[in-house]
């Protein structure tokens, strides 16, 4: 029997620029931390504009330049996925609002958080990862740097807090 994994979704608007970047960066950070088998990461969009498409060419370019091997097909988030996901990380406040509207219960709404809030260096008034769509490569490089910083904070929190609590609740602690 395969062990259950803690499930983390990254959600932006189109699921071609920011959330695929976050997904790949965090998956590789988890693997480096030896947690790849305990956490499943995936990404979605609140919109369906790019359903089935690969990530944006500049997202792919930045990820490859930084040593990652992205594979992607864009998908819109479905309401029922909120129930089967442990943590739903919005890239900006509009994504956060849209996800909270999609949620059916308080428990589902409580799963929705801003990804950048896991970056201990993020200013309290600036916890978004800005949309780089239509912008030049340096905007995508900036998104990468923000995802890497938030991802390091996220992995530290998963390791120290979320995974031990989740395992204990499953009776595996
Ligand atoms: P993303 O960027 O939400 O980071 O994937 C966008 C991609 C596409 C669109 C908007 C934002 N669009 O309007 O098609």
PDB file of C-alpha atoms and ligand atoms in Angstrom:
ATOM      1  CA  UNK A   1       0.000   0.000   0.000  1.00  0.00           C
ATOM      2  CA  UNK A   2       1.357   3.440  -0.802  1.00  0.00           C
ATOM      3  CA  UNK A   3       1.700   5.824   2.125  1.00  0.00           C
ATOM      4  CA  UNK A   4      -0.557   8.900   2.063  1.00  0.00           C
ATOM      5  CA  UNK A   5       1.239  12.149   1.300  1.00  0.00           C
ATOM      6  CA  UNK A   6       0.619  15.683   2.554  1.00  0.00           C
ATOM      7  CA  UNK A   7      -0.770  17.550  -0.445  1.00  0.00           C
ATOM      8  CA  UNK A   8       0.171  21.145  -1.313  1.00  0.00           C
ATOM      9  CA  UNK A   9      -1.376  23.077  -4.216  1.00  0.00           C
ATOM     10  CA  UNK A  10       0.045  26.300  -5.662  1.00  0.00           C
ATOM     11  CA  UNK A  11      -2.621  28.418  -7.322  1.00  0.00           C
ATOM     12  CA  UNK A  12      -2.275  31.497  -9.556  1.00  0.00           C
ATOM     13  CA  UNK A  13      -4.576  32.846 -12.276  1.00  0.00           C
ATOM     14  CA  UNK A  14      -3.456  31.144 -15.479  1.00  0.00           C
ATOM     15  CA  UNK A  15      -1.327  28.236 -14.140  1.00  0.00           C
ATOM     16  CA  UNK A  16       1.352  28.996 -16.721  1.00  0.00           C
ATOM     17  CA  UNK A  17       3.702  31.565 -15.109  1.00  0.00           C
ATOM     18  CA  UNK A  18       3.873  31.666 -11.304  1.00  0.00           C
ATOM     19  CA  UNK A  19       2.300  28.516  -9.858  1.00  0.00           C
ATOM     20  CA  UNK A  20       4.223  26.121 -12.159  1.00  0.00           C
ATOM     21  CA  UNK A  21       7.403  27.939 -11.049  1.00  0.00           C
ATOM     22  CA  UNK A  22       6.450  27.538  -7.359  1.00  0.00           C
ATOM     23  CA  UNK A  23       5.562  23.874  -7.874  1.00  0.00           C
ATOM     24  CA  UNK A  24       8.888  22.946  -9.485  1.00  0.00           C
ATOM     25  CA  UNK A  25      11.010  24.979  -7.057  1.00  0.00           C
ATOM     26  CA  UNK A  26       9.304  23.530  -3.970  1.00  0.00           C
ATOM     27  CA  UNK A  27       9.312  19.963  -5.303  1.00  0.00           C
ATOM     28  CA  UNK A  28      13.076  20.177  -5.764  1.00  0.00           C
ATOM     29  CA  UNK A  29      13.589  21.816  -2.328  1.00  0.00           C
ATOM     30  CA  UNK A  30      11.565  18.999  -0.734  1.00  0.00           C
ATOM     31  CA  UNK A  31      13.650  16.390  -2.537  1.00  0.00           C
ATOM     32  CA  UNK A  32      16.843  18.100  -1.301  1.00  0.00           C
ATOM     33  CA  UNK A  33      15.433  17.990   2.257  1.00  0.00           C
ATOM     34  CA  UNK A  34      14.639  14.266   1.946  1.00  0.00           C
ATOM     35  CA  UNK A  35      10.883  14.968   2.081  1.00  0.00           C
ATOM     36  CA  UNK A  36      10.026  14.189  -1.523  1.00  0.00           C
ATOM     37  CA  UNK A  37       8.187  11.011  -0.597  1.00  0.00           C
ATOM     38  CA  UNK A  38       6.055  12.645   2.103  1.00  0.00           C
ATOM     39  CA  UNK A  39       4.693  15.694   0.280  1.00  0.00           C
ATOM     40  CA  UNK A  40       2.894  15.903  -3.068  1.00  0.00           C
ATOM     41  CA  UNK A  41       2.992  19.301  -4.760  1.00  0.00           C
ATOM     42  CA  UNK A  42       0.953  20.369  -7.750  1.00  0.00           C
ATOM     43  CA  UNK A  43      -0.311  23.607  -9.291  1.00  0.00           C
ATOM     44  CA  UNK A  44      -3.549  24.974 -10.684  1.00  0.00           C
ATOM     45  CA  UNK A  45      -5.080  28.183 -12.046  1.00  0.00           C
ATOM     46  CA  UNK A  46      -8.263  29.867 -10.898  1.00  0.00           C
ATOM     47  CA  UNK A  47      -8.952  30.504 -14.608  1.00  0.00           C
ATOM     48  CA  UNK A  48      -9.197  28.043 -17.496  1.00  0.00           C
ATOM     49  CA  UNK A  49      -7.618  30.282 -20.169  1.00  0.00           C
ATOM     50  CA  UNK A  50      -4.594  28.047 -20.752  1.00  0.00           C
ATOM     51  CA  UNK A  51      -6.006  24.580 -19.996  1.00  0.00           C
ATOM     52  CA  UNK A  52      -3.627  21.886 -21.244  1.00  0.00           C
ATOM     53  CA  UNK A  53      -0.821  24.279 -22.215  1.00  0.00           C
ATOM     54  CA  UNK A  54       2.807  24.000 -21.156  1.00  0.00           C
ATOM     55  CA  UNK A  55       4.196  26.620 -18.787  1.00  0.00           C
ATOM     56  CA  UNK A  56       5.009  30.056 -20.230  1.00  0.00           C
ATOM     57  CA  UNK A  57       8.195  30.086 -22.345  1.00  0.00           C
ATOM     58  CA  UNK A  58       9.893  32.505 -19.925  1.00  0.00           C
ATOM     59  CA  UNK A  59       8.940  30.380 -16.866  1.00  0.00           C
ATOM     60  CA  UNK A  60      10.505  27.383 -18.638  1.00  0.00           C
ATOM     61  CA  UNK A  61      13.579  29.404 -19.566  1.00  0.00           C
ATOM     62  CA  UNK A  62      14.187  30.602 -15.995  1.00  0.00           C
ATOM     63  CA  UNK A  63      13.558  27.161 -14.460  1.00  0.00           C
ATOM     64  CA  UNK A  64      15.957  25.454 -16.875  1.00  0.00           C
ATOM     65  CA  UNK A  65      18.602  28.143 -16.386  1.00  0.00           C
ATOM     66  CA  UNK A  66      18.422  27.488 -12.640  1.00  0.00           C
ATOM     67  CA  UNK A  67      18.856  23.741 -13.046  1.00  0.00           C
ATOM     68  CA  UNK A  68      15.274  22.427 -12.890  1.00  0.00           C
ATOM     69  CA  UNK A  69      13.556  20.081 -15.353  1.00  0.00           C
ATOM     70  CA  UNK A  70       9.952  21.321 -15.650  1.00  0.00           C
ATOM     71  CA  UNK A  71       7.060  19.304 -17.067  1.00  0.00           C
ATOM     72  CA  UNK A  72       3.642  20.928 -17.103  1.00  0.00           C
ATOM     73  CA  UNK A  73       0.083  20.938 -18.433  1.00  0.00           C
ATOM     74  CA  UNK A  74      -2.037  23.842 -17.164  1.00  0.00           C
ATOM     75  CA  UNK A  75      -5.246  23.015 -15.299  1.00  0.00           C
ATOM     76  CA  UNK A  76      -7.991  24.983 -13.617  1.00  0.00           C
ATOM     77  CA  UNK A  77      -8.630  24.116  -9.962  1.00  0.00           C
ATOM     78  CA  UNK A  78     -11.839  22.193  -9.262  1.00  0.00           C
ATOM     79  CA  UNK A  79     -13.867  22.779  -6.120  1.00  0.00           C
ATOM     80  CA  UNK A  80     -13.555  19.125  -5.051  1.00  0.00           C
ATOM     81  CA  UNK A  81      -9.731  19.382  -5.079  1.00  0.00           C
ATOM     82  CA  UNK A  82      -9.906  21.692  -2.046  1.00  0.00           C
ATOM     83  CA  UNK A  83     -11.243  18.801   0.017  1.00  0.00           C
ATOM     84  CA  UNK A  84      -8.398  16.450  -0.931  1.00  0.00           C
ATOM     85  CA  UNK A  85      -5.599  19.033  -0.488  1.00  0.00           C
ATOM     86  CA  UNK A  86      -4.003  19.885   2.862  1.00  0.00           C
ATOM     87  CA  UNK A  87      -2.596  23.326   2.007  1.00  0.00           C
ATOM     88  CA  UNK A  88      -3.707  25.634  -0.815  1.00  0.00           C
ATOM     89  CA  UNK A  89      -1.159  28.389  -1.490  1.00  0.00           C
ATOM     90  CA  UNK A  90      -2.337  31.443  -3.391  1.00  0.00           C
ATOM     91  CA  UNK A  91       0.275  33.462  -5.281  1.00  0.00           C
ATOM     92  CA  UNK A  92      -1.533  36.799  -4.848  1.00  0.00           C
ATOM     93  CA  UNK A  93      -4.492  38.251  -2.972  1.00  0.00           C
ATOM     94  CA  UNK A  94      -6.865  37.957  -5.925  1.00  0.00           C
ATOM     95  CA  UNK A  95      -6.071  34.228  -6.155  1.00  0.00           C
ATOM     96  CA  UNK A  96      -6.608  33.982  -2.387  1.00  0.00           C
ATOM     97  CA  UNK A  97     -10.034  35.685  -2.639  1.00  0.00           C
ATOM     98  CA  UNK A  98     -11.105  33.484  -5.552  1.00  0.00           C
ATOM     99  CA  UNK A  99     -10.049  30.320  -3.694  1.00  0.00           C
ATOM    100  CA  UNK A 100     -11.906  31.363  -0.534  1.00  0.00           C
ATOM    101  CA  UNK A 101     -15.027  31.889  -2.690  1.00  0.00           C
ATOM    102  CA  UNK A 102     -14.603  28.431  -4.189  1.00  0.00           C
ATOM    103  CA  UNK A 103     -14.268  26.793  -0.752  1.00  0.00           C
ATOM    104  CA  UNK A 104     -17.450  25.225   0.614  1.00  0.00           C
ATOM    105  CA  UNK A 105     -16.568  24.955   4.303  1.00  0.00           C
ATOM    106  CA  UNK A 106     -14.610  26.835   6.962  1.00  0.00           C
ATOM    107  CA  UNK A 107     -12.133  23.942   7.028  1.00  0.00           C
ATOM    108  CA  UNK A 108     -11.503  24.368   3.297  1.00  0.00           C
ATOM    109  CA  UNK A 109     -11.197  28.166   3.651  1.00  0.00           C
ATOM    110  CA  UNK A 110      -8.621  27.665   6.423  1.00  0.00           C
ATOM    111  CA  UNK A 111      -6.396  25.720   4.014  1.00  0.00           C
ATOM    112  CA  UNK A 112      -5.999  28.801   1.785  1.00  0.00           C
ATOM    113  CA  UNK A 113      -2.910  30.902   2.576  1.00  0.00           C
ATOM    114  CA  UNK A 114      -0.591  33.233   0.693  1.00  0.00           C
ATOM    115  CA  UNK A 115       2.555  31.407  -0.445  1.00  0.00           C
ATOM    116  CA  UNK A 116       4.816  34.397   0.234  1.00  0.00           C
ATOM    117  CA  UNK A 117       3.662  34.566   3.865  1.00  0.00           C
ATOM    118  CA  UNK A 118       6.114  31.671   4.412  1.00  0.00           C
ATOM    119  CA  UNK A 119       9.051  33.940   3.509  1.00  0.00           C
ATOM    120  CA  UNK A 120      10.293  35.291   6.845  1.00  0.00           C
ATOM    121  CA  UNK A 121      11.914  38.221   5.015  1.00  0.00           C
ATOM    122  CA  UNK A 122       8.719  39.264   3.165  1.00  0.00           C
ATOM    123  CA  UNK A 123       7.426  42.646   4.338  1.00  0.00           C
ATOM    124  CA  UNK A 124       4.064  42.261   6.136  1.00  0.00           C
ATOM    125  CA  UNK A 125       2.405  44.670   3.657  1.00  0.00           C
ATOM    126  CA  UNK A 126       3.854  42.881   0.617  1.00  0.00           C
ATOM    127  CA  UNK A 127       3.072  39.188   0.641  1.00  0.00           C
ATOM    128  CA  UNK A 128       2.135  38.719  -3.015  1.00  0.00           C
ATOM    129  CA  UNK A 129       4.102  37.167  -5.839  1.00  0.00           C
ATOM    130  CA  UNK A 130       3.356  39.596  -8.682  1.00  0.00           C
ATOM    131  CA  UNK A 131       1.987  38.455 -12.025  1.00  0.00           C
ATOM    132  CA  UNK A 132       4.813  38.538 -14.629  1.00  0.00           C
ATOM    133  CA  UNK A 133       2.527  37.761 -17.591  1.00  0.00           C
ATOM    134  CA  UNK A 134       3.337  40.056 -20.530  1.00  0.00           C
ATOM    135  CA  UNK A 135       6.527  41.239 -18.815  1.00  0.00           C
ATOM    136  CA  UNK A 136      10.190  40.690 -19.788  1.00  0.00           C
ATOM    137  CA  UNK A 137      12.457  37.932 -18.498  1.00  0.00           C
ATOM    138  CA  UNK A 138      13.640  39.832 -15.444  1.00  0.00           C
ATOM    139  CA  UNK A 139      10.081  39.807 -14.044  1.00  0.00           C
ATOM    140  CA  UNK A 140      10.119  36.003 -14.290  1.00  0.00           C
ATOM    141  CA  UNK A 141      13.547  35.883 -12.637  1.00  0.00           C
ATOM    142  CA  UNK A 142      12.134  37.995  -9.803  1.00  0.00           C
ATOM    143  CA  UNK A 143       9.229  35.540  -9.444  1.00  0.00           C
ATOM    144  CA  UNK A 144      11.761  32.708  -9.236  1.00  0.00           C
ATOM    145  CA  UNK A 145      13.685  34.442  -6.450  1.00  0.00           C
ATOM    146  CA  UNK A 146      10.473  35.124  -4.497  1.00  0.00           C
ATOM    147  CA  UNK A 147       9.353  31.482  -4.938  1.00  0.00           C
ATOM    148  CA  UNK A 148      12.744  30.183  -3.786  1.00  0.00           C
ATOM    149  CA  UNK A 149      12.689  32.354  -0.632  1.00  0.00           C
ATOM    150  CA  UNK A 150       9.079  31.449   0.227  1.00  0.00           C
ATOM    151  CA  UNK A 151       9.765  27.824  -0.673  1.00  0.00           C
ATOM    152  CA  UNK A 152      12.648  27.589   1.795  1.00  0.00           C
ATOM    153  CA  UNK A 153      10.386  28.958   4.549  1.00  0.00           C
ATOM    154  CA  UNK A 154       7.595  26.606   3.536  1.00  0.00           C
ATOM    155  CA  UNK A 155       9.835  23.519   3.614  1.00  0.00           C
ATOM    156  CA  UNK A 156      11.199  24.492   7.045  1.00  0.00           C
ATOM    157  CA  UNK A 157       7.630  24.896   8.375  1.00  0.00           C
ATOM    158  CA  UNK A 158       6.481  21.618   6.828  1.00  0.00           C
ATOM    159  CA  UNK A 159       9.396  19.766   8.383  1.00  0.00           C
ATOM    160  CA  UNK A 160       9.160  21.350  11.852  1.00  0.00           C
ATOM    161  CA  UNK A 161       5.397  21.789  12.257  1.00  0.00           C
ATOM    162  CA  UNK A 162       2.952  20.678   9.619  1.00  0.00           C
ATOM    163  CA  UNK A 163       4.226  17.184   8.858  1.00  0.00           C
ATOM    164  CA  UNK A 164       4.686  16.111  12.498  1.00  0.00           C
ATOM    165  CA  UNK A 165       1.141  17.333  13.326  1.00  0.00           C
ATOM    166  CA  UNK A 166      -0.309  15.715  10.223  1.00  0.00           C
ATOM    167  CA  UNK A 167       1.448  12.391  10.899  1.00  0.00           C
ATOM    168  CA  UNK A 168       0.283  12.442  14.527  1.00  0.00           C
ATOM    169  CA  UNK A 169      -3.306  13.065  13.416  1.00  0.00           C
ATOM    170  CA  UNK A 170      -3.029  10.078  11.073  1.00  0.00           C
ATOM    171  CA  UNK A 171      -1.756   7.951  13.942  1.00  0.00           C
ATOM    172  CA  UNK A 172       1.739   7.668  12.496  1.00  0.00           C
ATOM    173  CA  UNK A 173       3.444  10.206  14.722  1.00  0.00           C
TER     174      UNK A 173
HETATM  175  P1  LIG B   1      -0.059  33.294 -14.020  1.00  0.00           P
HETATM  176  O1  LIG B   1       0.052  34.460 -15.129  1.00  0.00           O
HETATM  177  O2  LIG B   1      -1.348  33.534 -13.270  1.00  0.00           O
HETATM  178  O3  LIG B   1       1.129  33.527 -13.147  1.00  0.00           O
HETATM  179  O4  LIG B   1      -0.030  31.973 -14.745  1.00  0.00           O
HETATM  180  C1  LIG B   1      -0.994  34.702 -16.026  1.00  0.00           C
HETATM  181  C2  LIG B   1      -1.105  33.939 -17.175  1.00  0.00           C
HETATM  182  C3  LIG B   1      -2.131  34.181 -18.065  1.00  0.00           C
HETATM  183  C4  LIG B   1      -3.032  35.196 -17.817  1.00  0.00           C
HETATM  184  C5  LIG B   1      -2.911  35.972 -16.672  1.00  0.00           C
HETATM  185  C6  LIG B   1      -1.890  35.719 -15.776  1.00  0.00           C
HETATM  186  N1  LIG B   1      -4.075  35.464 -18.747  1.00  0.00           N
HETATM  187  O5  LIG B   1      -4.854  36.409 -18.520  1.00  0.00           O
HETATM  188  O6  LIG B   1      -4.221  34.704 -19.732  1.00  0.00           O
END
